[in-house]
């Protein structure tokens, strides 16, 4: 049997990733991350650090050769404080989110990331919130308590309710943390759907394939009057809303990166 010849387009993307994009992403991350760490020594509100994170994210997306389209932009920032929850498809989800949301927020991330040199230091100094996904119930509750405190202080949160990246591009089951946070703080829960990011950087490869990226923001789900007993119900509503948005063909609502940032 004749051996299959490698796809020249795929081979080009692999070489470009290894020789250009990966080094460029490393340099950009090191530069903006170091600047954010320096700023954190005298700036306590996190506002400047968040602006730096936005610039880092936009440069990362630009380096990949992709563009982000935003749908439902009117639902972003409709409420001063809310929990934003999205499907988790790729390591590039975070740059796409930071480059697109036009306001300061904090992100909940696995506490294991805090153990990684430089990344953990940045996450800690920038006020991001560690979440204990696989630990004890007490540890998870304590993590969520920090999130509720941030919401009540007026800081929006961003959560990936799947808890980890999807292995196949399909929407996975949701953990209840996002719904719990929204109910406890009595703030809206905003569904976010990311498309194209899995194709940009799939979980089983380190190579970048330019893709049409879309961030869709759904109608906020009101949680006023809800109790923690309705957490599972709200989680199911959130997942269903994201699933519907993933099935809709993306359309351009605003130009990429044209949203003013705070």
PDB file of C-alpha atoms in Angstrom:
ATOM      1  CA  UNK A   1       0.000   0.000   0.000  1.00  0.00           C
ATOM      2  CA  UNK A   2       1.336   3.408  -0.942  1.00  0.00           C
ATOM      3  CA  UNK A   3       2.074   5.668   2.021  1.00  0.00           C
ATOM      4  CA  UNK A   4      -0.155   8.732   2.307  1.00  0.00           C
ATOM      5  CA  UNK A   5       1.664  11.926   1.422  1.00  0.00           C
ATOM      6  CA  UNK A   6       1.482  14.669   4.062  1.00  0.00           C
ATOM      7  CA  UNK A   7      -0.945  17.498   3.372  1.00  0.00           C
ATOM      8  CA  UNK A   8       1.238  20.468   2.298  1.00  0.00           C
ATOM      9  CA  UNK A   9      -1.194  23.002   3.827  1.00  0.00           C
ATOM     10  CA  UNK A  10      -1.216  21.220   7.176  1.00  0.00           C
ATOM     11  CA  UNK A  11       2.564  20.901   7.044  1.00  0.00           C
ATOM     12  CA  UNK A  12       2.836  24.653   6.377  1.00  0.00           C
ATOM     13  CA  UNK A  13       0.720  25.431   9.455  1.00  0.00           C
ATOM     14  CA  UNK A  14       2.858  23.145  11.605  1.00  0.00           C
ATOM     15  CA  UNK A  15       6.082  24.768  10.465  1.00  0.00           C
ATOM     16  CA  UNK A  16       4.642  28.260  10.864  1.00  0.00           C
ATOM     17  CA  UNK A  17       3.469  27.426  14.375  1.00  0.00           C
ATOM     18  CA  UNK A  18       6.832  26.015  15.431  1.00  0.00           C
ATOM     19  CA  UNK A  19       9.073  28.637  13.832  1.00  0.00           C
ATOM     20  CA  UNK A  20       7.030  31.840  14.127  1.00  0.00           C
ATOM     21  CA  UNK A  21       3.841  31.739  16.145  1.00  0.00           C
ATOM     22  CA  UNK A  22       4.932  29.789  19.221  1.00  0.00           C
ATOM     23  CA  UNK A  23       8.069  31.934  19.756  1.00  0.00           C
ATOM     24  CA  UNK A  24       6.013  35.093  19.148  1.00  0.00           C
ATOM     25  CA  UNK A  25       3.335  34.023  21.642  1.00  0.00           C
ATOM     26  CA  UNK A  26       6.024  33.255  24.217  1.00  0.00           C
ATOM     27  CA  UNK A  27       7.638  36.662  23.783  1.00  0.00           C
ATOM     28  CA  UNK A  28       4.314  38.513  23.932  1.00  0.00           C
ATOM     29  CA  UNK A  29       3.216  36.589  27.019  1.00  0.00           C
ATOM     30  CA  UNK A  30       6.512  37.174  28.776  1.00  0.00           C
ATOM     31  CA  UNK A  31       6.525  40.906  27.996  1.00  0.00           C
ATOM     32  CA  UNK A  32       2.912  41.724  28.928  1.00  0.00           C
ATOM     33  CA  UNK A  33       2.961  39.344  31.899  1.00  0.00           C
ATOM     34  CA  UNK A  34       6.105  40.970  33.303  1.00  0.00           C
ATOM     35  CA  UNK A  35       4.601  44.421  32.785  1.00  0.00           C
ATOM     36  CA  UNK A  36       1.416  43.374  34.596  1.00  0.00           C
ATOM     37  CA  UNK A  37       3.483  41.992  37.493  1.00  0.00           C
ATOM     38  CA  UNK A  38       5.387  45.273  37.742  1.00  0.00           C
ATOM     39  CA  UNK A  39       2.210  47.335  37.662  1.00  0.00           C
ATOM     40  CA  UNK A  40       0.673  45.160  40.387  1.00  0.00           C
ATOM     41  CA  UNK A  41       3.278  46.456  42.849  1.00  0.00           C
ATOM     42  CA  UNK A  42       1.637  49.882  42.973  1.00  0.00           C
ATOM     43  CA  UNK A  43      -1.816  49.484  41.365  1.00  0.00           C
ATOM     44  CA  UNK A  44      -4.300  47.700  43.628  1.00  0.00           C
ATOM     45  CA  UNK A  45      -7.609  48.039  41.756  1.00  0.00           C
ATOM     46  CA  UNK A  46      -6.457  45.749  38.928  1.00  0.00           C
ATOM     47  CA  UNK A  47      -7.779  48.115  36.270  1.00  0.00           C
ATOM     48  CA  UNK A  48      -4.422  48.749  34.596  1.00  0.00           C
ATOM     49  CA  UNK A  49      -3.525  45.073  34.844  1.00  0.00           C
ATOM     50  CA  UNK A  50      -6.765  44.206  33.095  1.00  0.00           C
ATOM     51  CA  UNK A  51      -6.002  46.650  30.279  1.00  0.00           C
ATOM     52  CA  UNK A  52      -2.625  44.970  29.913  1.00  0.00           C
ATOM     53  CA  UNK A  53      -4.322  41.560  29.773  1.00  0.00           C
ATOM     54  CA  UNK A  54      -6.594  42.844  27.007  1.00  0.00           C
ATOM     55  CA  UNK A  55      -3.633  44.036  24.959  1.00  0.00           C
ATOM     56  CA  UNK A  56      -1.871  40.699  25.492  1.00  0.00           C
ATOM     57  CA  UNK A  57      -4.993  38.828  24.401  1.00  0.00           C
ATOM     58  CA  UNK A  58      -5.506  40.897  21.266  1.00  0.00           C
ATOM     59  CA  UNK A  59      -1.899  40.399  20.232  1.00  0.00           C
ATOM     60  CA  UNK A  60      -2.197  36.647  20.814  1.00  0.00           C
ATOM     61  CA  UNK A  61      -5.269  36.419  18.591  1.00  0.00           C
ATOM     62  CA  UNK A  62      -3.552  38.561  15.944  1.00  0.00           C
ATOM     63  CA  UNK A  63      -0.480  36.304  15.973  1.00  0.00           C
ATOM     64  CA  UNK A  64      -2.664  33.284  15.206  1.00  0.00           C
ATOM     65  CA  UNK A  65      -3.875  34.989  12.036  1.00  0.00           C
ATOM     66  CA  UNK A  66      -7.503  34.890  13.170  1.00  0.00           C
ATOM     67  CA  UNK A  67     -10.194  37.461  13.899  1.00  0.00           C
ATOM     68  CA  UNK A  68     -12.909  37.555  16.546  1.00  0.00           C
ATOM     69  CA  UNK A  69     -16.519  38.389  15.694  1.00  0.00           C
ATOM     70  CA  UNK A  70     -18.902  39.275  18.508  1.00  0.00           C
ATOM     71  CA  UNK A  71     -22.600  38.427  18.428  1.00  0.00           C
ATOM     72  CA  UNK A  72     -25.069  39.754  20.972  1.00  0.00           C
ATOM     73  CA  UNK A  73     -22.768  42.606  21.977  1.00  0.00           C
ATOM     74  CA  UNK A  74     -25.737  44.336  23.614  1.00  0.00           C
ATOM     75  CA  UNK A  75     -25.758  41.585  26.250  1.00  0.00           C
ATOM     76  CA  UNK A  76     -22.180  42.316  27.302  1.00  0.00           C
ATOM     77  CA  UNK A  77     -22.210  44.779  30.151  1.00  0.00           C
ATOM     78  CA  UNK A  78     -26.008  45.055  30.153  1.00  0.00           C
ATOM     79  CA  UNK A  79     -25.741  44.580  33.920  1.00  0.00           C
ATOM     80  CA  UNK A  80     -22.975  46.158  36.038  1.00  0.00           C
ATOM     81  CA  UNK A  81     -22.273  42.832  37.755  1.00  0.00           C
ATOM     82  CA  UNK A  82     -22.963  39.359  36.374  1.00  0.00           C
ATOM     83  CA  UNK A  83     -21.546  35.866  36.032  1.00  0.00           C
ATOM     84  CA  UNK A  84     -20.469  35.107  32.457  1.00  0.00           C
ATOM     85  CA  UNK A  85     -20.245  31.412  31.615  1.00  0.00           C
ATOM     86  CA  UNK A  86     -18.843  29.854  28.442  1.00  0.00           C
ATOM     87  CA  UNK A  87     -18.062  26.534  26.833  1.00  0.00           C
ATOM     88  CA  UNK A  88     -14.361  25.629  27.095  1.00  0.00           C
ATOM     89  CA  UNK A  89     -12.784  24.477  23.837  1.00  0.00           C
ATOM     90  CA  UNK A  90      -9.110  25.456  23.714  1.00  0.00           C
ATOM     91  CA  UNK A  91      -6.167  27.132  25.417  1.00  0.00           C
ATOM     92  CA  UNK A  92      -7.005  30.087  23.149  1.00  0.00           C
ATOM     93  CA  UNK A  93     -10.390  30.589  24.833  1.00  0.00           C
ATOM     94  CA  UNK A  94      -8.857  32.889  27.441  1.00  0.00           C
ATOM     95  CA  UNK A  95      -7.247  35.289  24.912  1.00  0.00           C
ATOM     96  CA  UNK A  96     -10.493  35.360  22.912  1.00  0.00           C
ATOM     97  CA  UNK A  97     -12.502  36.210  26.035  1.00  0.00           C
ATOM     98  CA  UNK A  98     -10.100  38.876  27.309  1.00  0.00           C
ATOM     99  CA  UNK A  99      -9.895  40.464  23.858  1.00  0.00           C
ATOM    100  CA  UNK A 100     -13.679  40.651  23.508  1.00  0.00           C
ATOM    101  CA  UNK A 101     -15.304  41.576  26.825  1.00  0.00           C
ATOM    102  CA  UNK A 102     -15.393  45.389  27.133  1.00  0.00           C
ATOM    103  CA  UNK A 103     -15.112  45.629  30.922  1.00  0.00           C
ATOM    104  CA  UNK A 104     -12.949  44.537  33.813  1.00  0.00           C
ATOM    105  CA  UNK A 105     -13.709  41.099  35.268  1.00  0.00           C
ATOM    106  CA  UNK A 106     -12.108  38.239  37.152  1.00  0.00           C
ATOM    107  CA  UNK A 107     -11.855  34.691  35.913  1.00  0.00           C
ATOM    108  CA  UNK A 108     -12.242  31.477  37.913  1.00  0.00           C
ATOM    109  CA  UNK A 109      -9.512  28.980  37.051  1.00  0.00           C
ATOM    110  CA  UNK A 110      -8.256  25.642  38.337  1.00  0.00           C
ATOM    111  CA  UNK A 111      -6.170  26.117  41.469  1.00  0.00           C
ATOM    112  CA  UNK A 112      -3.467  23.891  39.930  1.00  0.00           C
ATOM    113  CA  UNK A 113      -2.501  26.813  37.673  1.00  0.00           C
ATOM    114  CA  UNK A 114      -1.380  28.753  40.745  1.00  0.00           C
ATOM    115  CA  UNK A 115       1.421  26.204  41.205  1.00  0.00           C
ATOM    116  CA  UNK A 116       2.999  27.051  37.830  1.00  0.00           C
ATOM    117  CA  UNK A 117       5.863  29.542  37.980  1.00  0.00           C
ATOM    118  CA  UNK A 118       5.087  32.968  36.513  1.00  0.00           C
ATOM    119  CA  UNK A 119       1.526  31.982  35.520  1.00  0.00           C
ATOM    120  CA  UNK A 120       0.590  31.405  39.154  1.00  0.00           C
ATOM    121  CA  UNK A 121       2.276  34.616  40.241  1.00  0.00           C
ATOM    122  CA  UNK A 122       0.371  36.599  37.641  1.00  0.00           C
ATOM    123  CA  UNK A 123      -2.973  34.984  38.490  1.00  0.00           C
ATOM    124  CA  UNK A 124      -2.460  35.768  42.151  1.00  0.00           C
ATOM    125  CA  UNK A 125      -1.276  39.345  41.660  1.00  0.00           C
ATOM    126  CA  UNK A 126      -4.075  40.160  39.213  1.00  0.00           C
ATOM    127  CA  UNK A 127      -6.791  38.964  41.584  1.00  0.00           C
ATOM    128  CA  UNK A 128      -8.040  35.950  39.634  1.00  0.00           C
ATOM    129  CA  UNK A 129      -9.873  33.348  41.721  1.00  0.00           C
ATOM    130  CA  UNK A 130      -8.662  29.730  42.138  1.00  0.00           C
ATOM    131  CA  UNK A 131     -11.361  27.068  42.077  1.00  0.00           C
ATOM    132  CA  UNK A 132     -10.936  23.622  43.650  1.00  0.00           C
ATOM    133  CA  UNK A 133     -12.661  21.413  41.059  1.00  0.00           C
ATOM    134  CA  UNK A 134     -11.449  17.965  42.051  1.00  0.00           C
ATOM    135  CA  UNK A 135     -10.893  18.471  45.771  1.00  0.00           C
ATOM    136  CA  UNK A 136     -13.151  18.188  48.791  1.00  0.00           C
ATOM    137  CA  UNK A 137     -16.625  19.686  48.987  1.00  0.00           C
ATOM    138  CA  UNK A 138     -15.359  22.064  51.689  1.00  0.00           C
ATOM    139  CA  UNK A 139     -12.529  23.272  49.433  1.00  0.00           C
ATOM    140  CA  UNK A 140     -14.865  23.806  46.496  1.00  0.00           C
ATOM    141  CA  UNK A 141     -17.329  25.723  48.678  1.00  0.00           C
ATOM    142  CA  UNK A 142     -14.543  27.936  50.022  1.00  0.00           C
ATOM    143  CA  UNK A 143     -13.424  28.686  46.452  1.00  0.00           C
ATOM    144  CA  UNK A 144     -16.950  29.620  45.433  1.00  0.00           C
ATOM    145  CA  UNK A 145     -17.234  31.783  48.540  1.00  0.00           C
ATOM    146  CA  UNK A 146     -14.367  33.925  47.249  1.00  0.00           C
ATOM    147  CA  UNK A 147     -16.242  34.295  43.971  1.00  0.00           C
ATOM    148  CA  UNK A 148     -19.442  35.369  45.716  1.00  0.00           C
ATOM    149  CA  UNK A 149     -17.449  37.937  47.679  1.00  0.00           C
ATOM    150  CA  UNK A 150     -15.992  39.356  44.451  1.00  0.00           C
ATOM    151  CA  UNK A 151     -19.449  39.617  42.883  1.00  0.00           C
ATOM    152  CA  UNK A 152     -20.886  41.377  45.926  1.00  0.00           C
ATOM    153  CA  UNK A 153     -18.003  43.840  45.804  1.00  0.00           C
ATOM    154  CA  UNK A 154     -19.066  44.768  42.259  1.00  0.00           C
ATOM    155  CA  UNK A 155     -16.665  42.669  40.162  1.00  0.00           C
ATOM    156  CA  UNK A 156     -18.077  40.542  37.275  1.00  0.00           C
ATOM    157  CA  UNK A 157     -16.835  36.962  37.012  1.00  0.00           C
ATOM    158  CA  UNK A 158     -16.111  34.669  34.073  1.00  0.00           C
ATOM    159  CA  UNK A 159     -16.446  30.894  34.461  1.00  0.00           C
ATOM    160  CA  UNK A 160     -15.934  27.803  32.302  1.00  0.00           C
ATOM    161  CA  UNK A 161     -18.645  25.508  33.743  1.00  0.00           C
ATOM    162  CA  UNK A 162     -17.355  22.407  31.950  1.00  0.00           C
ATOM    163  CA  UNK A 163     -14.350  22.523  34.265  1.00  0.00           C
ATOM    164  CA  UNK A 164     -11.900  21.496  31.528  1.00  0.00           C
ATOM    165  CA  UNK A 165     -11.424  21.767  27.783  1.00  0.00           C
ATOM    166  CA  UNK A 166     -13.630  19.588  25.614  1.00  0.00           C
ATOM    167  CA  UNK A 167     -11.658  16.637  24.190  1.00  0.00           C
ATOM    168  CA  UNK A 168     -13.663  16.463  20.952  1.00  0.00           C
ATOM    169  CA  UNK A 169     -15.154  19.897  20.356  1.00  0.00           C
ATOM    170  CA  UNK A 170     -18.563  18.849  21.703  1.00  0.00           C
ATOM    171  CA  UNK A 171     -20.282  20.553  24.630  1.00  0.00           C
ATOM    172  CA  UNK A 172     -19.647  18.605  27.846  1.00  0.00           C
ATOM    173  CA  UNK A 173     -21.675  18.320  31.046  1.00  0.00           C
ATOM    174  CA  UNK A 174     -21.642  21.431  33.242  1.00  0.00           C
ATOM    175  CA  UNK A 175     -20.548  21.761  36.842  1.00  0.00           C
ATOM    176  CA  UNK A 176     -22.887  23.808  39.005  1.00  0.00           C
ATOM    177  CA  UNK A 177     -20.418  26.478  40.150  1.00  0.00           C
ATOM    178  CA  UNK A 178     -21.494  29.248  37.774  1.00  0.00           C
ATOM    179  CA  UNK A 179     -25.176  28.863  38.665  1.00  0.00           C
ATOM    180  CA  UNK A 180     -24.362  28.676  42.378  1.00  0.00           C
ATOM    181  CA  UNK A 181     -22.343  31.903  42.217  1.00  0.00           C
ATOM    182  CA  UNK A 182     -25.074  33.775  40.350  1.00  0.00           C
ATOM    183  CA  UNK A 183     -27.800  32.630  42.752  1.00  0.00           C
ATOM    184  CA  UNK A 184     -25.815  33.329  45.918  1.00  0.00           C
ATOM    185  CA  UNK A 185     -24.891  36.817  44.722  1.00  0.00           C
ATOM    186  CA  UNK A 186     -28.342  37.353  43.122  1.00  0.00           C
ATOM    187  CA  UNK A 187     -26.807  38.581  39.874  1.00  0.00           C
ATOM    188  CA  UNK A 188     -27.660  37.627  36.264  1.00  0.00           C
ATOM    189  CA  UNK A 189     -26.047  34.632  34.593  1.00  0.00           C
ATOM    190  CA  UNK A 190     -24.958  35.402  31.023  1.00  0.00           C
ATOM    191  CA  UNK A 191     -24.434  32.472  28.603  1.00  0.00           C
ATOM    192  CA  UNK A 192     -21.438  32.774  26.273  1.00  0.00           C
ATOM    193  CA  UNK A 193     -20.755  30.515  23.272  1.00  0.00           C
ATOM    194  CA  UNK A 194     -17.321  30.280  21.648  1.00  0.00           C
ATOM    195  CA  UNK A 195     -17.058  28.847  18.157  1.00  0.00           C
ATOM    196  CA  UNK A 196     -14.024  28.271  15.955  1.00  0.00           C
ATOM    197  CA  UNK A 197     -11.583  28.289  18.860  1.00  0.00           C
ATOM    198  CA  UNK A 198     -11.427  24.500  19.054  1.00  0.00           C
ATOM    199  CA  UNK A 199     -10.420  24.391  15.374  1.00  0.00           C
ATOM    200  CA  UNK A 200      -7.834  27.111  15.978  1.00  0.00           C
ATOM    201  CA  UNK A 201      -5.948  25.092  18.588  1.00  0.00           C
ATOM    202  CA  UNK A 202      -7.432  21.627  19.219  1.00  0.00           C
ATOM    203  CA  UNK A 203      -6.703  19.954  22.549  1.00  0.00           C
ATOM    204  CA  UNK A 204      -4.564  17.177  21.071  1.00  0.00           C
ATOM    205  CA  UNK A 205      -2.174  19.370  19.085  1.00  0.00           C
ATOM    206  CA  UNK A 206       0.183  22.273  19.627  1.00  0.00           C
ATOM    207  CA  UNK A 207      -0.292  23.601  16.105  1.00  0.00           C
ATOM    208  CA  UNK A 208      -2.337  26.670  15.169  1.00  0.00           C
ATOM    209  CA  UNK A 209      -4.837  26.578  12.322  1.00  0.00           C
ATOM    210  CA  UNK A 210      -6.402  29.988  11.508  1.00  0.00           C
ATOM    211  CA  UNK A 211     -10.156  29.912  12.008  1.00  0.00           C
ATOM    212  CA  UNK A 212     -13.176  32.201  12.074  1.00  0.00           C
ATOM    213  CA  UNK A 213     -13.656  32.913  15.775  1.00  0.00           C
ATOM    214  CA  UNK A 214     -16.999  33.952  17.226  1.00  0.00           C
ATOM    215  CA  UNK A 215     -18.020  34.955  20.733  1.00  0.00           C
ATOM    216  CA  UNK A 216     -21.814  34.950  21.133  1.00  0.00           C
ATOM    217  CA  UNK A 217     -23.419  36.518  24.208  1.00  0.00           C
ATOM    218  CA  UNK A 218     -26.920  35.357  25.062  1.00  0.00           C
ATOM    219  CA  UNK A 219     -29.712  37.078  26.952  1.00  0.00           C
ATOM    220  CA  UNK A 220     -28.854  37.328  30.679  1.00  0.00           C
ATOM    221  CA  UNK A 221     -30.761  34.874  32.891  1.00  0.00           C
ATOM    222  CA  UNK A 222     -32.283  36.626  35.901  1.00  0.00           C
ATOM    223  CA  UNK A 223     -31.615  34.911  39.251  1.00  0.00           C
ATOM    224  CA  UNK A 224     -33.445  37.261  41.614  1.00  0.00           C
ATOM    225  CA  UNK A 225     -35.565  35.270  44.021  1.00  0.00           C
ATOM    226  CA  UNK A 226     -33.887  31.967  43.149  1.00  0.00           C
ATOM    227  CA  UNK A 227     -32.419  29.784  45.898  1.00  0.00           C
ATOM    228  CA  UNK A 228     -29.454  27.417  45.897  1.00  0.00           C
ATOM    229  CA  UNK A 229     -31.947  24.540  45.643  1.00  0.00           C
ATOM    230  CA  UNK A 230     -32.490  25.688  42.057  1.00  0.00           C
ATOM    231  CA  UNK A 231     -28.803  25.469  41.164  1.00  0.00           C
ATOM    232  CA  UNK A 232     -29.213  22.353  39.018  1.00  0.00           C
ATOM    233  CA  UNK A 233     -32.217  23.878  37.256  1.00  0.00           C
ATOM    234  CA  UNK A 234     -30.268  27.053  36.451  1.00  0.00           C
ATOM    235  CA  UNK A 235     -27.256  25.009  35.313  1.00  0.00           C
ATOM    236  CA  UNK A 236     -29.487  23.131  32.859  1.00  0.00           C
ATOM    237  CA  UNK A 237     -30.917  26.424  31.533  1.00  0.00           C
ATOM    238  CA  UNK A 238     -27.409  27.801  31.066  1.00  0.00           C
ATOM    239  CA  UNK A 239     -26.201  24.758  29.151  1.00  0.00           C
ATOM    240  CA  UNK A 240     -29.305  24.736  26.951  1.00  0.00           C
ATOM    241  CA  UNK A 241     -28.824  28.440  26.096  1.00  0.00           C
ATOM    242  CA  UNK A 242     -25.193  27.880  25.105  1.00  0.00           C
ATOM    243  CA  UNK A 243     -26.099  24.782  23.109  1.00  0.00           C
ATOM    244  CA  UNK A 244     -28.655  26.764  21.089  1.00  0.00           C
ATOM    245  CA  UNK A 245     -26.115  29.491  20.307  1.00  0.00           C
ATOM    246  CA  UNK A 246     -23.578  26.914  19.163  1.00  0.00           C
ATOM    247  CA  UNK A 247     -26.101  25.627  16.631  1.00  0.00           C
ATOM    248  CA  UNK A 248     -26.737  29.063  15.107  1.00  0.00           C
ATOM    249  CA  UNK A 249     -24.525  30.159  12.207  1.00  0.00           C
ATOM    250  CA  UNK A 250     -22.366  33.103  13.315  1.00  0.00           C
ATOM    251  CA  UNK A 251     -23.002  36.553  11.908  1.00  0.00           C
ATOM    252  CA  UNK A 252     -21.047  39.791  12.273  1.00  0.00           C
ATOM    253  CA  UNK A 253     -22.566  42.274  14.726  1.00  0.00           C
ATOM    254  CA  UNK A 254     -19.553  44.502  15.376  1.00  0.00           C
ATOM    255  CA  UNK A 255     -16.056  44.778  14.065  1.00  0.00           C
ATOM    256  CA  UNK A 256     -13.443  42.726  15.932  1.00  0.00           C
ATOM    257  CA  UNK A 257     -11.754  44.552  18.820  1.00  0.00           C
ATOM    258  CA  UNK A 258     -13.837  47.696  18.265  1.00  0.00           C
ATOM    259  CA  UNK A 259     -15.476  47.549  21.701  1.00  0.00           C
ATOM    260  CA  UNK A 260     -14.205  50.184  24.102  1.00  0.00           C
ATOM    261  CA  UNK A 261     -12.541  48.727  27.186  1.00  0.00           C
ATOM    262  CA  UNK A 262     -12.622  49.956  30.766  1.00  0.00           C
TER     263      UNK A 262
END
